[in-house]
Structure formats: structure tokens, C-alpha cells
């Protein structure tokens, strides 16, 4: 538990983004992962119902229960070999859908109007996402497994590419894990959506909290019409599937800045405050005009016992006090 | 053979792109690779003549025979260790050239006006591209071989950077293969050129066809002034030289979306419809305004026997029927 | 020593960039690395003083001695396990700071106004950057070492993100090497800053010189508001930490073009002229309008003995003679 004050969400910004009430904010519960997302049956099938709902300020979000939609939407997790059967209930008066990256789906679960795979207003529709471990084809070709930091989003609201849907908040992380992957203590979705982070701009980007030493997982998602570069202060990760090097001979580039463009996603885990200590660590788009206009938030690393050092509280206050043009 | 109807090319779009007659369309013959591209002699030298020709609608393309220029230009393939001696015949009334990425060339084959390496109007000029397998320098440094999904393009028409040339269609794929690489059943160049795919916009982007189970190779090339993200539905690949993981311990990120910016190229192979079945699978730029404005096409995967399922025919008709603003 | 004439720097360009006098140009002394950058003491701590100084034309640079500020700033190098204690002396009348990518720093060395980590006008402040070799956490997690081609820049001049600082030249390369890494013969920082290379446009981008066969290291840095693609003619490198493949089974993509966006950095080494010979090799942003507007320079590879072949001298003269709109 953090002793300091966490930024509360306030009125809509000058950029016309909706004000998401605290309850409608994704990454709820201080990043603690919610594991109850459809327990798999003996055939490794997880069944879920998701609700597409209008939120204040013109937003639309996905939620796992009626009245609980969030932006970003809930982080969905599965292990290679499992299947998600997700029944999407469209409570809105517009068509919309559910489209996933990375997992395997048949044409009728594509989520695209092109394939007549979407929900009419008021309609429910089941989307089936399958995954598999790596395998060899009959022809001897080694095929990758489905594991990865993927994402899902609308593909039908507004245009045939879901342009209005992603703009107003219909997106979320989809993590497919491989046997042996380590689960995090905290988990945050950071979506660079248009000129916002999770449909908010500073100082309303919700704080990403952790205690020093915790394993924190970030899933970064890009959406919209602009290019961005994701940068995190004082931490770094390997530019591969997991963000971790495999050992001393792994030549993968280790980075703290990465392109994050529309439709793309990546993820990694850090040990919060490792070698740097607690602090209010900036996480922002490094395109200068974007950061200056508010595409920045804080990864607030408290002490191991959860108390926020004075210097970090001071930084948080500076972040909350300022307004962006 | 596909039983269904494939989209035919129509009159110029509102974006001012030229109408390329069906014969001038690159990726001809339903993606079947044309292996007759200069058989190597005993010194591993392949000799080719290419013709730079004006096409209807203001386009200019490369072709392997007079009157056969296409956009994209022909896919050139070679094995590490081989050399291409390409005589470019400039049949136009403007200067232009041939510049390659990835392969080795001396200053006089650079393709740049800076190095006086270009064709005057009506002139022929031979460009020599060398390749090599990986090797160790005298100093003990392990040097990479030339293998990769590279590309070639004009570097002299319009400006000293070939800006007009690439805009009007002077580009194509150049694949350098390594011993052991697997050859595909089908092969498609997908160039994100300006706001077009292969100088077309939906619904005129030629369909990329395959039968379920075929090995399909995509070479993606970026050109112009805008940033893009390449996204393919229902398939994925490893973000490395070949698109394939080397085995169970390869930590490379597997992706279905990748930045594709001016001058860049990458390639990969998929098994068409693997784990997802036949369908009209979207391939598009994921920048929302770009996809909405027509930067999208279809990877049409038919049944193993070549028949197009009803749902895919319906999707194709939807794609053909719609117009972009 | 190069026998030919190297382009001298001239009056400010139409883009309003300052004219950096020859002495104020980073990459001084023809790219020969300057090893005297703070010898480490027995605790592996290197102590340095850097001076932030105004330069002609509105630029501001970092330098290792008073009156010696350059744009780009000096390349700082360290080996994993070492620490830099850098005392920054702000000789200007504005606040500014020093922020590093990749290395480990505590909140008071963050370089951000958010963390009250900056220099007031006239103030000196010591920033501490720590590095470490790869290690295993108590929990058994393999953590990457700090090695990488990183960079440093202002984070306080103009805005809380240092927007004015990076615009006027406050950036430089920071290389953290791993035991076993090979040192180069020449070293160049190539910053794609706004629409400039190292705050210059053609024909004033300083020439990157080398003799055939020398090991040349490039550190590429992106800054500003635009997206870019870095392309080098006639040379290529592996897209990983060092730019070198580890051996015959390394599947990393070998590239000659790479995205270089604000906040990002990468580096690699080439053997100058390997397999291609001496020449005036173009290095430029491959976004067509950017290259046409002057985002291009020359990697001038002379013969092994340092004499510049006639064809390369001719190319250099073409480059110097032209003006960009």
C-alpha cells in the first residue's frame, strides 16, 4: 500500500478527452493483476463475457461485468495452448467488435466488417481466440508459438477499421504466456493513443505504482494517427518477446526507448527501482511536442515497505500541479 | 487456381495515382515466383537487362523485357556469393537510375547522381551488385553475409534522392538467400508507398492470393514521406532476417505488426491459413487515417484445392464494392 | 590523413540553424576517439567536468573544457561496472540539465525538473551515472548489463522535457562497453535532430571520414518532432546491441536502414569500404522530403593510405556545390 496520495482523475482536458471516472480507469487496483479471467476447462477453453459500454465523456470501454467497463480495457491473459471464447455484449447503439492481434481466429472471429464479424447495436457475439505452443509442421518447418504481448481492440465502430472505437477507448492488452514465463507482481497497460496515454494527458495520466523490488510488467500499445517513442526513466529491457535476455551470450539490444506506433504492441518486465532506488520515474513519449503537450505519466516506485520517499512525493506534487497548454 | 473472381484494376483513384493496366501490375501470375531471372554462369554471375519504361497514368516501372514494366518491379533473387550484372535501359526522356539496399556495389554502381551513377535519357548502364556469404576478416571479425529481404529503387528521377522515381513506381524487391533458406510457393511485394500499397488504394490494391497450406513470402518495402505500420490479420512471424524462429530457445519477438517506413524493408514467410483456415485476410497500414483512406488490401487464402469459400467471396465483394473518401 | 579537401562549415542555413564554428563541431579530429574522458580510479569511478556553453547562432553545447563546447557534445565512454561522476557547469543564463539513457541514476541525478534535478543559471551540479555487468537477482532473474549505445541530453532548457535544449544542440553519445567489445579506429555521432544532422543540413553536414579497412563506429541519435529512417550506402550491420552477428547461427536481421526517432539511439561498427572500396558514401534520412531538404551527409572512405580517389573528390565537390531549397 502506498502511503502517499495518488493523483485523482479530473475534468476533461482541453484535448477533448472524456473524463473517465476513477472506477472506469483501466489498470485498476494499483496494477495488481486480476487472475480471475475465465478459468480454463479441461479442454483448456476459457469462457468470458465482455461488455462494451458507453462511459462518461464520450468514451466506450470493455469490461468484464456490466457497469465495470474501463479504459484501457481489462488485461486478458492466457497460456499457450488455451482458447478464449469471449462473448461480447454490445450495450451501445452503434456497431462495434473485438479484434485480436497475435492469436489464431477463424474468419467469423476476425472482428472486421469485411468478414461480417462484428456486433450490431444491442447484439451479443462470441469471438474465439485459439493459441498453440511452438510446433513443427509436416514439412519440417519450426513454427512459433502464440506467446507474446499482444492486444485487442474494436474494428467496427466509426469505420471499417474501428477508428472511432480505438479513439474513444476500446482497446486492451492480451498476454499469451509460454510455460516458464514469470508472472509479475504488478501489471500496467500503457497505451499511446493519439496524443494521450490511456486516453488521458498529464497531469491526469494515472500513476503506475509499485514498491521497490517488485516485478512490474508493462504492456505498451499504440493507436491512432501519430508516431510515438515510448521512454521510461531509470529502467531498461531487452528488445525481444519478454524483455529479458536469455543469458550472457544473448546479443539483443537492451533499450529504454522504443517506437510505439498505431497497431503495434510490446511488453517487458522490470524490477522496480533496481539499481536506482525509489522515485517518481517519468514514462513518456519522447517526441518533444508530444511530451510537452502532456503525453507523460509517472512510474511511482515507493520503498520496499510501500512508503513514498519525500523526494518522490515532491515530484508527484509537481506533476499534479502543472497544466499543459 | 482460384475459382472466384479477383479484383480487376480500375480507373485512377482520387489520390491521383496512375491506373496500371493489369499487365503492368507487379506480383503478376498470382504470386508464382518467376525463377528465370538471369541464370548464374560458372563464376556465379547473373546477367540481366532491365527496362525503365513509362506506364499509363504517369507511372514509371522496371521490367525484364520491353513493354513488360510493372509496379512494383520484378522481384530479383540471388544466392549469397552470386553477382548481378544488370544493364538498365532507360527508355524514358528523364534521367533515372538503379540503387540497391544491402548488396555490395562500387561507387560507379551506387545509383546516385552524387556518384555520377545514373542513366541519362535513352542511355543504358550496367550496375553490378555483389554478394557474399558470412566470413571472418583478417582481424578475426565475423562479418554478416549479404542475405536479407532487400529492395532496389530509382535514385535520380526528379531529385538526387529519386523522389519522383519512387513516387511513380520505380521500386521492387531484392531477395538475397542463404544456403538452406526455403523457397516459397508464392511471393508478393507489398510496398507502402506514400499513401498507397503498390501505387494503388482500396479497392484496387491487387489481391494477394494463395491456397491454404502454401508457403507464402511477403517482402514489405516502405517509400515516401509518411510513417506506416504493416499489419496482417490471422498470421504472424518472427522479427528477424527470415521471419522464422531458429528453435525453442529463440527469444525473438513474434509479431503481426511492424513499422514500415521510407527506405526500409523486411520479409517473412507464412503458411497460408495455418491454424486459421481460408479467408479474406486483411493486410493494411494500421495508422487509422491511412487504412480509412484506402491503404489496405486482402490476402485471399482459398481452400487447399483452390476454391474460394463463400465467406471469403462475400468479403471480396464487400472490399470491391466500397469506395474510399 | 586525407589528401582531399573536407567541407568547411559555412553560414547559417535557411532553416535557421546556427553556424557552428569548426572548433565547435562535434566529431572533431576526423573521428579519432578521444580516450581521455575521465580515467577511472581504483573504485572504477570516472570524474569529469562538463561545461554547458552558448555557441554562435543560438546553439548551446556540452564541452569537456571551457570554451570547447561542441554539437554534438563529446562522446562519453565507459565500461560496464564503472561510474561517471559528471559535474556540469552551467555557464548560461537559463536552467538546463544532463539526462542519460540506459545507465543507472538515482532521483537526484535524473536530470529532470520533475525531480528537481537540474542546474540553475550559473550553477554547478554533479550527476552520477552507474553501470553494471549482467547479473542474476536473488530471485534468479538474469538481468542485462548496462552495455549499449546510449545517449545524453538536456531535459530542462525551455520545457520540462528539454525541448529547447535538444533543439539547439545539447546532446551527445554515451557508450557503455562490455568486456570483449572491440574499440573502433574512428567514431562518429550522427544525430537526426529535427530536420538536421548534427544541427546542420547539406552541404554543411560535416564529412565522416575514414580510410578503407578502418573500423568505424557510428552512434545514431534521434531528437525532435519528426520521424526518420537512417540509411547508409554500401555498408550494413546487424540489428542488435553491437551491430555484429555472434556467429553463423545468429538469425538477427542485417540492415542498412533503420528507424531513428526522437529519444532513440543505436550504434554499430563497419569496416570502411569493405567489399565496396573507397568512395563518397551517402548517409541520409530516407524520408524523401527530408533528404531533399538536406538531411544527408557523406561517409568519405579514402584509400588505405588516406588518399581520396578522384571519383570521391568529384562526389564531394558535387555535394558541396549544391544548395537545398
Short mmCIF file of N, CA, C and O in Angstrom, two decimals, chain A residues 145-188:
data_model
loop_
_atom_site.label_atom_id
_atom_site.label_comp_id
_atom_site.label_asym_id
_atom_site.label_seq_id
_atom_site.Cartn_x
_atom_site.Cartn_y
_atom_site.Cartn_z
N UNK A 145 5.24 -20.40 -31.36
CA UNK A 145 4.03 -20.47 -30.55
C UNK A 145 3.38 -19.10 -30.51
O UNK A 145 3.90 -18.12 -31.05
N UNK A 146 2.23 -19.03 -29.87
CA UNK A 146 1.45 -17.78 -29.87
C UNK A 146 1.91 -16.77 -28.82
O UNK A 146 1.36 -15.68 -28.74
N UNK A 147 2.88 -17.15 -28.00
CA UNK A 147 3.25 -16.29 -26.88
C UNK A 147 3.67 -14.90 -27.33
O UNK A 147 4.38 -14.74 -28.32
N UNK A 148 3.23 -13.91 -26.56
CA UNK A 148 3.60 -12.54 -26.87
C UNK A 148 2.77 -11.55 -26.11
O UNK A 148 1.74 -11.90 -25.50
N UNK A 149 3.23 -10.32 -26.12
CA UNK A 149 2.45 -9.22 -25.54
C UNK A 149 1.60 -8.63 -26.67
O UNK A 149 2.03 -7.72 -27.38
N UNK A 150 0.41 -9.17 -26.82
CA UNK A 150 -0.49 -8.75 -27.89
C UNK A 150 -1.52 -7.76 -27.36
O UNK A 150 -1.44 -7.29 -26.21
N UNK A 151 -2.52 -7.49 -28.19
CA UNK A 151 -3.57 -6.57 -27.75
C UNK A 151 -4.84 -6.81 -28.53
O UNK A 151 -4.84 -7.53 -29.53
N UNK A 152 -5.92 -6.26 -28.05
CA UNK A 152 -7.21 -6.38 -28.74
C UNK A 152 -7.82 -4.99 -28.85
O UNK A 152 -7.49 -4.08 -28.07
N UNK A 153 -8.71 -4.84 -29.80
CA UNK A 153 -9.36 -3.53 -29.97
C UNK A 153 -10.57 -3.65 -30.86
O UNK A 153 -10.75 -4.66 -31.54
N UNK A 154 -11.37 -2.64 -30.87
CA UNK A 154 -12.51 -2.54 -31.79
C UNK A 154 -12.04 -2.44 -33.24
O UNK A 154 -10.96 -1.89 -33.50
N UNK A 155 -12.86 -2.93 -34.13
CA UNK A 155 -12.51 -2.85 -35.57
C UNK A 155 -13.76 -2.50 -36.38
O UNK A 155 -13.83 -2.76 -37.57
N UNK A 156 -14.75 -1.90 -35.75
CA UNK A 156 -16.01 -1.64 -36.47
C UNK A 156 -16.71 -0.33 -36.11
O UNK A 156 -17.60 0.09 -36.86
N UNK A 157 -16.35 0.26 -35.00
CA UNK A 157 -17.07 1.47 -34.59
C UNK A 157 -16.52 2.68 -35.34
O UNK A 157 -15.33 3.00 -35.25
N UNK A 158 -17.39 3.32 -36.10
CA UNK A 158 -16.99 4.51 -36.84
C UNK A 158 -16.62 4.19 -38.28
O UNK A 158 -17.26 4.66 -39.21
N UNK A 159 -15.59 3.39 -38.46
CA UNK A 159 -15.18 2.99 -39.81
C UNK A 159 -14.94 1.48 -39.84
O UNK A 159 -14.98 0.82 -38.79
N UNK A 160 -14.66 0.98 -41.00
CA UNK A 160 -14.36 -0.47 -41.12
C UNK A 160 -13.05 -0.84 -40.45
O UNK A 160 -12.70 -2.03 -40.42
N UNK A 161 -12.31 0.16 -39.96
CA UNK A 161 -11.08 -0.13 -39.23
C UNK A 161 -11.19 0.25 -37.76
O UNK A 161 -10.20 0.29 -37.05
N UNK A 162 -12.42 0.54 -37.33
CA UNK A 162 -12.64 0.84 -35.92
C UNK A 162 -11.98 2.13 -35.45
O UNK A 162 -11.63 2.27 -34.28
N UNK A 163 -11.85 3.08 -36.34
CA UNK A 163 -11.15 4.31 -36.00
C UNK A 163 -11.78 5.04 -34.82
O UNK A 163 -11.09 5.54 -33.93
N UNK A 164 -13.13 5.12 -34.80
CA UNK A 164 -13.78 5.79 -33.67
C UNK A 164 -13.64 4.95 -32.41
O UNK A 164 -13.42 5.49 -31.32
N UNK A 165 -13.76 3.65 -32.57
CA UNK A 165 -13.65 2.76 -31.42
C UNK A 165 -12.34 2.90 -30.67
O UNK A 165 -12.31 3.07 -29.45
N UNK A 166 -11.21 2.83 -31.40
CA UNK A 166 -9.93 2.92 -30.70
C UNK A 166 -9.75 4.33 -30.13
O UNK A 166 -9.16 4.50 -29.07
N UNK A 167 -10.28 5.32 -30.83
CA UNK A 167 -10.11 6.69 -30.36
C UNK A 167 -10.78 6.89 -28.99
O UNK A 167 -10.22 7.58 -28.12
N UNK A 168 -11.95 6.28 -28.82
CA UNK A 168 -12.70 6.53 -27.58
C UNK A 168 -12.45 5.48 -26.49
O UNK A 168 -13.13 5.46 -25.48
N UNK A 169 -11.45 4.60 -26.69
CA UNK A 169 -11.05 3.77 -25.57
C UNK A 169 -11.24 2.28 -25.69
O UNK A 169 -11.02 1.55 -24.73
N UNK A 170 -11.62 1.79 -26.86
CA UNK A 170 -11.89 0.36 -26.99
C UNK A 170 -10.62 -0.40 -27.33
O UNK A 170 -10.37 -0.77 -28.49
N UNK A 171 -9.78 -0.62 -26.33
CA UNK A 171 -8.53 -1.35 -26.52
C UNK A 171 -8.08 -1.91 -25.18
O UNK A 171 -8.50 -1.43 -24.12
N UNK A 172 -7.25 -2.90 -25.25
CA UNK A 172 -6.71 -3.50 -24.03
C UNK A 172 -5.61 -4.48 -24.37
O UNK A 172 -5.40 -4.81 -25.53
N UNK A 173 -4.90 -4.93 -23.33
CA UNK A 173 -3.78 -5.84 -23.52
C UNK A 173 -4.25 -7.29 -23.54
O UNK A 173 -5.20 -7.67 -22.84
N UNK A 174 -3.57 -8.09 -24.32
CA UNK A 174 -3.82 -9.53 -24.41
C UNK A 174 -2.46 -10.20 -24.30
O UNK A 174 -1.64 -10.08 -25.20
N UNK A 175 -2.23 -10.88 -23.18
CA UNK A 175 -0.93 -11.51 -22.95
C UNK A 175 -1.08 -13.01 -23.12
O UNK A 175 -1.91 -13.64 -22.47
N UNK A 176 -0.29 -13.56 -24.03
CA UNK A 176 -0.22 -15.01 -24.16
C UNK A 176 1.14 -15.42 -23.60
O UNK A 176 2.17 -15.02 -24.10
N UNK A 177 1.10 -16.23 -22.54
CA UNK A 177 2.33 -16.61 -21.87
C UNK A 177 2.76 -18.00 -22.28
O UNK A 177 1.95 -18.86 -22.64
N UNK A 178 4.07 -18.20 -22.22
CA UNK A 178 4.65 -19.51 -22.51
C UNK A 178 5.01 -20.18 -21.19
O UNK A 178 5.42 -19.51 -20.21
N UNK A 179 4.90 -21.49 -21.16
CA UNK A 179 5.29 -22.25 -19.97
C UNK A 179 6.70 -21.83 -19.57
O UNK A 179 7.61 -21.83 -20.40
N UNK A 180 6.84 -21.45 -18.31
CA UNK A 180 8.14 -20.98 -17.83
C UNK A 180 8.21 -19.48 -17.66
O UNK A 180 9.07 -18.98 -16.92
N UNK A 181 7.34 -18.74 -18.33
CA UNK A 181 7.32 -17.29 -18.16
C UNK A 181 6.99 -16.96 -16.71
O UNK A 181 6.18 -17.64 -16.07
N UNK A 182 7.58 -15.88 -16.22
CA UNK A 182 7.38 -15.50 -14.83
C UNK A 182 6.24 -14.48 -14.72
O UNK A 182 6.19 -13.52 -15.49
N UNK A 183 5.37 -14.68 -13.76
CA UNK A 183 4.26 -13.76 -13.58
C UNK A 183 4.70 -12.54 -12.78
O UNK A 183 5.56 -12.63 -11.91
N UNK A 184 4.13 -11.39 -13.08
CA UNK A 184 4.55 -10.17 -12.40
C UNK A 184 3.79 -9.94 -11.10
O UNK A 184 2.76 -10.57 -10.86
N UNK A 185 4.35 -9.01 -10.30
CA UNK A 185 3.62 -8.56 -9.11
C UNK A 185 2.61 -7.48 -9.48
O UNK A 185 1.55 -7.38 -8.90
N UNK A 186 3.00 -6.64 -10.44
CA UNK A 186 2.12 -5.57 -10.89
C UNK A 186 2.11 -5.59 -12.42
O UNK A 186 3.08 -6.02 -13.05
N UNK A 187 1.04 -5.03 -12.93
CA UNK A 187 0.88 -5.09 -14.39
C UNK A 187 0.17 -3.83 -14.86
O UNK A 187 -0.91 -3.49 -14.34
N UNK A 188 0.76 -3.15 -15.84
CA UNK A 188 0.16 -1.92 -16.33
C UNK A 188 0.10 -1.90 -17.85
O UNK A 188 1.06 -2.27 -18.52
#
